[in-house]
Every structure is written in structure tokens, then in C-alpha cells.
């Protein structure tokens, strides 16, 4: 079993839809949780990070962490075609960001 | 300012050959990371450099893999006697320091071993 599980998709939605992306994990010691966006042939870029449980909102993006269920989510409101990319969750231990453990990524396609 | 750059962008090699991949971090970033991204899989941590400290090599998959970093600048990842399973995108990232600083990724080097 992988430490971090993520549905590879693709997830296809129409423009304007609310998108829900999720990851589950097995290591209860993870404390930092991140979401990266990766466009084709590009390196990942950090979208959001949270520490421990709770919600965090940034514009159209909301990240949720439920440590009791070992489950994290990224919600995208009013999705746009420019949001089409692969979304990777990542997490690390309480020592910080040095050794990130990534999910496989979910490919999102937003059609106009 | 310039981001993380990597070269070459693509590398095709024959099984058994050695390859060198280069990473130029963002100027002033003391921490540098290498990851491998195989098709359909998540990024795998390979190695981490922080300043003049001994690197964390715990993610290197075999002794055919090695990496060096000169001071707080360029890093080179070397794969000796390449195997087909080494085919992947190799990503480099840098951060201002270790700890909780954001990692900024380069575009990666796509390695294909025939």
C-alpha cells in the first residue's frame, strides 16, 4: 500500500463547476499538507499548504485536512479551462518540508 | 528573477551508459532537492542538500545514483550504468532554506533509457 493514495483521473468537468480533489494517507505522523499544480511539461508549483487539521481558503481554492480520517481535499470553485492541469497532493512529517511524499496526481480537464 | 533551470530538457541514452543531469537553483536558495517522477507515479524524493551540511541521500534508489552540489549553486545528478527502469522525469527544486520554506521546482529533465 502506498503512503499516499490519489485517484489519477482524468476528472472532466464543465467550466464553472466545483471541483473536489482528494487524497488519503496512511502515516498518521504527517503534519504538513500541500497541494501542487503541474501543467504539462512543467515542474509542480505550490498552490496551498496547511499545517495539521482544518481549512484554508485562498481565492477560488479551499484546502481541507481531516487528520482523524487521514483524508485531505482541495476544492476549486468556478473552475476555469486554465485550471486544467495535474494536481498533486504532498505531505511531510512534523520536521518540515524537506522530504515531501507525493500522491500520483489527479489530471483535471475543465472544458469551456 | 530567474527560476530553477535544468538541463538538458530531454535526454535519450542507451542502457549501460552514464548520464549527468544539471540543476541551477534560484540564486540565494540554500536548499536543493532532487525528485524522480515516473510515468503514472508520484514524485519520489531522491536527495536533499542544505548549505554546507552533509546531504540527505536516503531517497537514492541504488548506488548507481549520486549527486553533488558546489557550495550553494549548481547541482549535478549522475546515474551510472543506466537501466530502462531509470526512465523518468528528474525534477530539481530549491528553497530559501530548509524547514518550512516553499520548494520551487524546475521544468525537469525527461530521461529515456533505450
mmCIF file of C-alpha atoms in Angstrom:
data_model
loop_
_atom_site.group_PDB
_atom_site.id
_atom_site.type_symbol
_atom_site.label_atom_id
_atom_site.label_comp_id
_atom_site.label_asym_id
_atom_site.label_seq_id
_atom_site.Cartn_x
_atom_site.Cartn_y
_atom_site.Cartn_z
ATOM 1 C CA UNK A 1 0.000 0.000 0.000
ATOM 2 C CA UNK A 2 1.304 3.442 -0.949
ATOM 3 C CA UNK A 3 1.739 6.014 1.802
ATOM 4 C CA UNK A 4 -0.378 8.499 -0.153
ATOM 5 C CA UNK A 5 -3.234 7.451 -2.434
ATOM 6 C CA UNK A 6 -4.713 9.694 -5.098
ATOM 7 C CA UNK A 7 -7.107 8.893 -7.942
ATOM 8 C CA UNK A 8 -5.230 9.564 -11.198
ATOM 9 C CA UNK A 9 -8.387 10.598 -13.092
ATOM 10 C CA UNK A 10 -8.835 12.150 -15.547
ATOM 11 C CA UNK A 11 -11.592 14.203 -13.980
ATOM 12 C CA UNK A 12 -13.575 16.084 -16.629
ATOM 13 C CA UNK A 13 -15.866 18.962 -15.644
ATOM 14 C CA UNK A 14 -17.564 21.867 -17.445
ATOM 15 C CA UNK A 15 -16.389 25.413 -16.874
ATOM 16 C CA UNK A 16 -17.885 26.899 -13.719
ATOM 17 C CA UNK A 17 -18.206 23.591 -11.882
ATOM 18 C CA UNK A 18 -16.985 22.993 -8.340
ATOM 19 C CA UNK A 19 -14.123 20.514 -8.361
ATOM 20 C CA UNK A 20 -13.220 18.238 -5.475
ATOM 21 C CA UNK A 21 -9.796 16.577 -5.428
ATOM 22 C CA UNK A 22 -8.838 14.163 -2.668
ATOM 23 C CA UNK A 23 -6.012 12.177 -1.150
ATOM 24 C CA UNK A 24 -5.856 9.592 1.587
ATOM 25 C CA UNK A 25 -2.747 8.679 3.517
ATOM 26 C CA UNK A 26 -1.611 6.011 5.936
ATOM 27 C CA UNK A 27 1.104 7.687 8.046
ATOM 28 C CA UNK A 28 -0.518 9.469 10.992
ATOM 29 C CA UNK A 29 2.750 11.332 11.638
ATOM 30 C CA UNK A 30 2.240 13.606 8.629
ATOM 31 C CA UNK A 31 1.679 17.172 9.808
ATOM 32 C CA UNK A 32 2.171 19.387 6.739
ATOM 33 C CA UNK A 33 -0.150 19.015 3.763
ATOM 34 C CA UNK A 34 0.315 20.643 0.404
ATOM 35 C CA UNK A 35 -1.332 20.860 -2.987
ATOM 36 C CA UNK A 36 0.749 21.395 -6.106
ATOM 37 C CA UNK A 37 -0.447 22.133 -9.631
ATOM 38 C CA UNK A 38 1.547 20.785 -12.563
ATOM 39 C CA UNK A 39 0.959 21.833 -16.141
ATOM 40 C CA UNK A 40 2.117 19.536 -18.914
ATOM 41 C CA UNK A 41 5.902 19.514 -19.342
ATOM 42 C CA UNK A 42 6.353 21.882 -16.392
ATOM 43 C CA UNK A 43 7.501 21.472 -12.807
ATOM 44 C CA UNK A 44 4.942 21.460 -9.987
ATOM 45 C CA UNK A 45 4.025 24.790 -8.385
ATOM 46 C CA UNK A 46 2.754 25.130 -4.833
ATOM 47 C CA UNK A 47 -0.895 26.130 -4.589
ATOM 48 C CA UNK A 48 -1.622 25.846 -0.887
ATOM 49 C CA UNK A 49 -0.338 24.282 2.283
ATOM 50 C CA UNK A 50 -1.872 23.648 5.671
ATOM 51 C CA UNK A 51 -0.469 22.543 8.972
ATOM 52 C CA UNK A 52 -2.385 19.836 10.872
ATOM 53 C CA UNK A 53 -6.166 19.727 10.608
ATOM 54 C CA UNK A 54 -8.517 22.432 9.422
ATOM 55 C CA UNK A 55 -9.478 24.506 6.415
ATOM 56 C CA UNK A 56 -7.631 27.137 4.450
ATOM 57 C CA UNK A 57 -9.061 29.331 1.724
ATOM 58 C CA UNK A 58 -7.255 31.278 -0.988
ATOM 59 C CA UNK A 59 -9.426 32.834 -3.658
ATOM 60 C CA UNK A 60 -11.226 30.055 -5.548
ATOM 61 C CA UNK A 61 -9.242 27.344 -3.750
ATOM 62 C CA UNK A 62 -10.028 25.729 -0.394
ATOM 63 C CA UNK A 63 -7.865 23.075 1.236
ATOM 64 C CA UNK A 64 -9.256 20.799 3.941
ATOM 65 C CA UNK A 65 -7.414 18.380 6.193
ATOM 66 C CA UNK A 66 -9.131 15.740 8.325
ATOM 67 C CA UNK A 67 -6.376 14.017 10.280
ATOM 68 C CA UNK A 68 -8.793 11.727 12.099
ATOM 69 C CA UNK A 69 -9.784 10.218 8.744
ATOM 70 C CA UNK A 70 -6.351 10.671 7.142
ATOM 71 C CA UNK A 71 -8.055 12.492 4.279
ATOM 72 C CA UNK A 72 -7.278 15.779 2.561
ATOM 73 C CA UNK A 73 -9.215 17.678 -0.082
ATOM 74 C CA UNK A 74 -8.787 20.570 -2.468
ATOM 75 C CA UNK A 75 -11.885 22.354 -3.720
ATOM 76 C CA UNK A 76 -11.851 24.618 -6.740
ATOM 77 C CA UNK A 77 -14.845 26.922 -7.176
ATOM 78 C CA UNK A 78 -15.922 28.386 -10.516
ATOM 79 C CA UNK A 79 -13.428 26.195 -12.355
ATOM 80 C CA UNK A 80 -11.804 27.637 -15.476
ATOM 81 C CA UNK A 81 -10.206 25.972 -18.514
ATOM 82 C CA UNK A 82 -6.888 27.385 -17.258
ATOM 83 C CA UNK A 83 -7.280 25.148 -14.188
ATOM 84 C CA UNK A 84 -6.756 22.122 -16.451
ATOM 85 C CA UNK A 85 -3.623 20.503 -15.058
ATOM 86 C CA UNK A 86 -2.485 17.675 -12.824
ATOM 87 C CA UNK A 87 -2.994 18.308 -9.112
ATOM 88 C CA UNK A 88 -0.592 16.605 -6.730
ATOM 89 C CA UNK A 89 -1.062 16.312 -3.016
ATOM 90 C CA UNK A 90 2.057 16.152 -0.888
ATOM 91 C CA UNK A 91 2.746 15.796 2.788
ATOM 92 C CA UNK A 92 5.612 15.697 5.240
ATOM 93 C CA UNK A 93 6.426 14.940 8.829
ATOM 94 C CA UNK A 94 6.481 17.475 11.591
ATOM 95 C CA UNK A 95 10.130 18.188 10.872
ATOM 96 C CA UNK A 96 9.144 20.328 7.943
ATOM 97 C CA UNK A 97 9.068 20.246 4.205
ATOM 98 C CA UNK A 98 12.354 18.579 3.447
ATOM 99 C CA UNK A 99 11.169 15.144 2.336
ATOM 100 C CA UNK A 100 7.814 15.508 0.712
ATOM 101 C CA UNK A 101 5.752 12.391 -0.014
ATOM 102 C CA UNK A 102 3.600 12.893 -3.085
ATOM 103 C CA UNK A 103 0.441 11.329 -4.398
ATOM 104 C CA UNK A 104 0.355 10.213 -8.029
ATOM 105 C CA UNK A 105 -1.606 13.302 -9.080
ATOM 106 C CA UNK A 106 -5.124 13.759 -10.456
ATOM 107 C CA UNK A 107 -5.463 15.047 -14.005
ATOM 108 C CA UNK A 108 -8.213 17.681 -14.232
ATOM 109 C CA UNK A 109 -9.802 18.755 -17.520
ATOM 110 C CA UNK A 110 -12.107 21.790 -17.499
ATOM 111 C CA UNK A 111 -13.988 22.208 -20.755
ATOM 112 C CA UNK A 112 -15.263 25.617 -21.940
ATOM 113 C CA UNK B 1 14.006 36.824 -11.444
ATOM 114 C CA UNK B 2 15.018 33.521 -12.970
ATOM 115 C CA UNK B 3 13.519 30.353 -11.623
ATOM 116 C CA UNK B 4 15.093 26.941 -11.242
ATOM 117 C CA UNK B 5 16.599 25.772 -14.504
ATOM 118 C CA UNK B 6 17.525 22.251 -15.546
ATOM 119 C CA UNK B 7 19.481 20.849 -18.436
ATOM 120 C CA UNK B 8 19.138 19.062 -20.682
ATOM 121 C CA UNK B 9 15.363 19.191 -21.032
ATOM 122 C CA UNK B 10 15.391 15.789 -22.738
ATOM 123 C CA UNK B 11 17.988 13.034 -22.713
ATOM 124 C CA UNK B 12 17.881 9.774 -24.611
ATOM 125 C CA UNK B 13 20.574 7.261 -23.774
ATOM 126 C CA UNK B 14 21.367 3.614 -24.242
ATOM 127 C CA UNK B 15 21.205 1.094 -21.458
ATOM 128 C CA UNK B 16 24.511 0.897 -19.618
ATOM 129 C CA UNK B 17 25.628 4.466 -20.360
ATOM 130 C CA UNK B 18 26.231 7.097 -17.682
ATOM 131 C CA UNK B 19 24.231 10.352 -17.668
ATOM 132 C CA UNK B 20 24.615 13.679 -15.893
ATOM 133 C CA UNK B 21 21.692 15.976 -15.185
ATOM 134 C CA UNK B 22 22.209 19.575 -14.154
ATOM 135 C CA UNK B 23 20.225 21.889 -11.898
ATOM 136 C CA UNK B 24 20.697 25.634 -11.402
ATOM 137 C CA UNK B 25 18.753 26.727 -8.307
ATOM 138 C CA UNK B 26 17.302 30.145 -7.649
ATOM 139 C CA UNK B 27 20.072 32.497 -6.573
ATOM 140 C CA UNK B 28 20.298 32.723 -2.790
ATOM 141 C CA UNK B 29 18.465 29.469 -2.143
ATOM 142 C CA UNK B 30 20.484 27.322 0.234
ATOM 143 C CA UNK B 31 18.388 24.164 -0.019
ATOM 144 C CA UNK B 32 18.226 21.976 -3.129
ATOM 145 C CA UNK B 33 16.229 18.805 -3.764
ATOM 146 C CA UNK B 34 16.112 16.139 -6.454
ATOM 147 C CA UNK B 35 12.971 14.111 -7.195
ATOM 148 C CA UNK B 36 12.090 11.439 -9.741
ATOM 149 C CA UNK B 37 8.688 11.273 -11.416
ATOM 150 C CA UNK B 38 7.956 8.007 -13.198
ATOM 151 C CA UNK B 39 5.032 7.734 -15.572
ATOM 152 C CA UNK B 40 1.807 7.350 -13.618
ATOM 153 C CA UNK B 41 3.532 7.721 -10.279
ATOM 154 C CA UNK B 42 4.041 10.494 -7.793
ATOM 155 C CA UNK B 43 7.291 12.321 -7.234
ATOM 156 C CA UNK B 44 9.860 10.308 -5.316
ATOM 157 C CA UNK B 45 12.336 12.140 -3.104
ATOM 158 C CA UNK B 46 15.941 11.336 -4.029
ATOM 159 C CA UNK B 47 18.357 13.656 -2.211
ATOM 160 C CA UNK B 48 18.420 16.940 -0.277
ATOM 161 C CA UNK B 49 21.251 19.465 0.124
ATOM 162 C CA UNK B 50 21.185 22.184 2.762
ATOM 163 C CA UNK B 51 24.046 24.651 2.813
ATOM 164 C CA UNK B 52 27.324 23.021 3.801
ATOM 165 C CA UNK B 53 25.673 20.187 5.730
ATOM 166 C CA UNK B 54 26.073 16.576 4.651
ATOM 167 C CA UNK B 55 23.341 15.787 2.091
ATOM 168 C CA UNK B 56 20.393 13.573 2.961
ATOM 169 C CA UNK B 57 20.809 10.718 0.477
ATOM 170 C CA UNK B 58 18.134 8.493 1.956
ATOM 171 C CA UNK B 59 15.984 8.521 -1.206
ATOM 172 C CA UNK B 60 18.628 7.396 -3.698
ATOM 173 C CA UNK B 61 17.378 4.056 -5.092
ATOM 174 C CA UNK B 62 20.775 2.430 -5.660
ATOM 175 C CA UNK B 63 24.498 3.127 -5.602
ATOM 176 C CA UNK B 64 24.311 3.882 -9.332
ATOM 177 C CA UNK B 65 22.793 7.235 -8.350
ATOM 178 C CA UNK B 66 24.886 10.060 -6.923
ATOM 179 C CA UNK B 67 24.637 13.822 -6.686
ATOM 180 C CA UNK B 68 26.936 16.696 -5.956
ATOM 181 C CA UNK B 69 26.444 20.341 -5.209
ATOM 182 C CA UNK B 70 29.092 23.020 -5.361
ATOM 183 C CA UNK B 71 28.539 25.372 -2.461
ATOM 184 C CA UNK B 72 25.068 26.852 -2.734
ATOM 185 C CA UNK B 73 24.908 26.762 -6.511
ATOM 186 C CA UNK B 74 24.752 24.197 -9.269
ATOM 187 C CA UNK B 75 23.972 20.547 -8.576
ATOM 188 C CA UNK B 76 24.602 17.516 -10.772
ATOM 189 C CA UNK B 77 22.733 14.215 -10.530
ATOM 190 C CA UNK B 78 24.686 11.333 -12.041
ATOM 191 C CA UNK B 79 23.235 7.961 -12.967
ATOM 192 C CA UNK B 80 25.795 5.297 -13.817
ATOM 193 C CA UNK B 81 25.125 2.236 -15.964
ATOM 194 C CA UNK B 82 21.585 3.377 -16.741
ATOM 195 C CA UNK B 83 18.759 0.847 -16.794
ATOM 196 C CA UNK B 84 15.400 1.058 -18.542
ATOM 197 C CA UNK B 85 13.651 1.481 -15.186
ATOM 198 C CA UNK B 86 15.594 4.746 -14.743
ATOM 199 C CA UNK B 87 13.435 6.308 -17.464
ATOM 200 C CA UNK B 88 11.555 9.143 -15.766
ATOM 201 C CA UNK B 89 11.380 12.902 -15.386
ATOM 202 C CA UNK B 90 14.001 14.117 -12.921
ATOM 203 C CA UNK B 91 12.915 17.269 -11.123
ATOM 204 C CA UNK B 92 15.044 19.658 -9.138
ATOM 205 C CA UNK B 93 13.679 22.113 -6.585
ATOM 206 C CA UNK B 94 15.238 24.792 -4.413
ATOM 207 C CA UNK B 95 14.078 26.695 -1.360
ATOM 208 C CA UNK B 96 15.366 29.673 0.567
ATOM 209 C CA UNK B 97 16.422 27.378 3.368
ATOM 210 C CA UNK B 98 15.312 24.003 4.633
ATOM 211 C CA UNK B 99 12.482 23.633 7.092
ATOM 212 C CA UNK B 100 9.176 25.172 6.144
ATOM 213 C CA UNK B 101 10.186 27.117 3.065
ATOM 214 C CA UNK B 102 8.373 26.632 -0.220
ATOM 215 C CA UNK B 103 10.140 24.436 -2.759
ATOM 216 C CA UNK B 104 10.273 25.916 -6.260
ATOM 217 C CA UNK B 105 10.565 23.315 -8.998
ATOM 218 C CA UNK B 106 12.375 23.387 -12.289
ATOM 219 C CA UNK B 107 10.816 22.047 -15.509
ATOM 220 C CA UNK B 108 12.595 18.720 -15.199
ATOM 221 C CA UNK B 109 14.796 16.555 -17.404
ATOM 222 C CA UNK B 110 12.986 13.787 -19.263
ATOM 223 C CA UNK B 111 15.312 10.776 -19.346
ATOM 224 C CA UNK B 112 14.650 7.897 -21.709
ATOM 225 C CA UNK B 113 16.825 4.799 -21.487
ATOM 226 C CA UNK B 114 16.559 2.584 -24.560
#
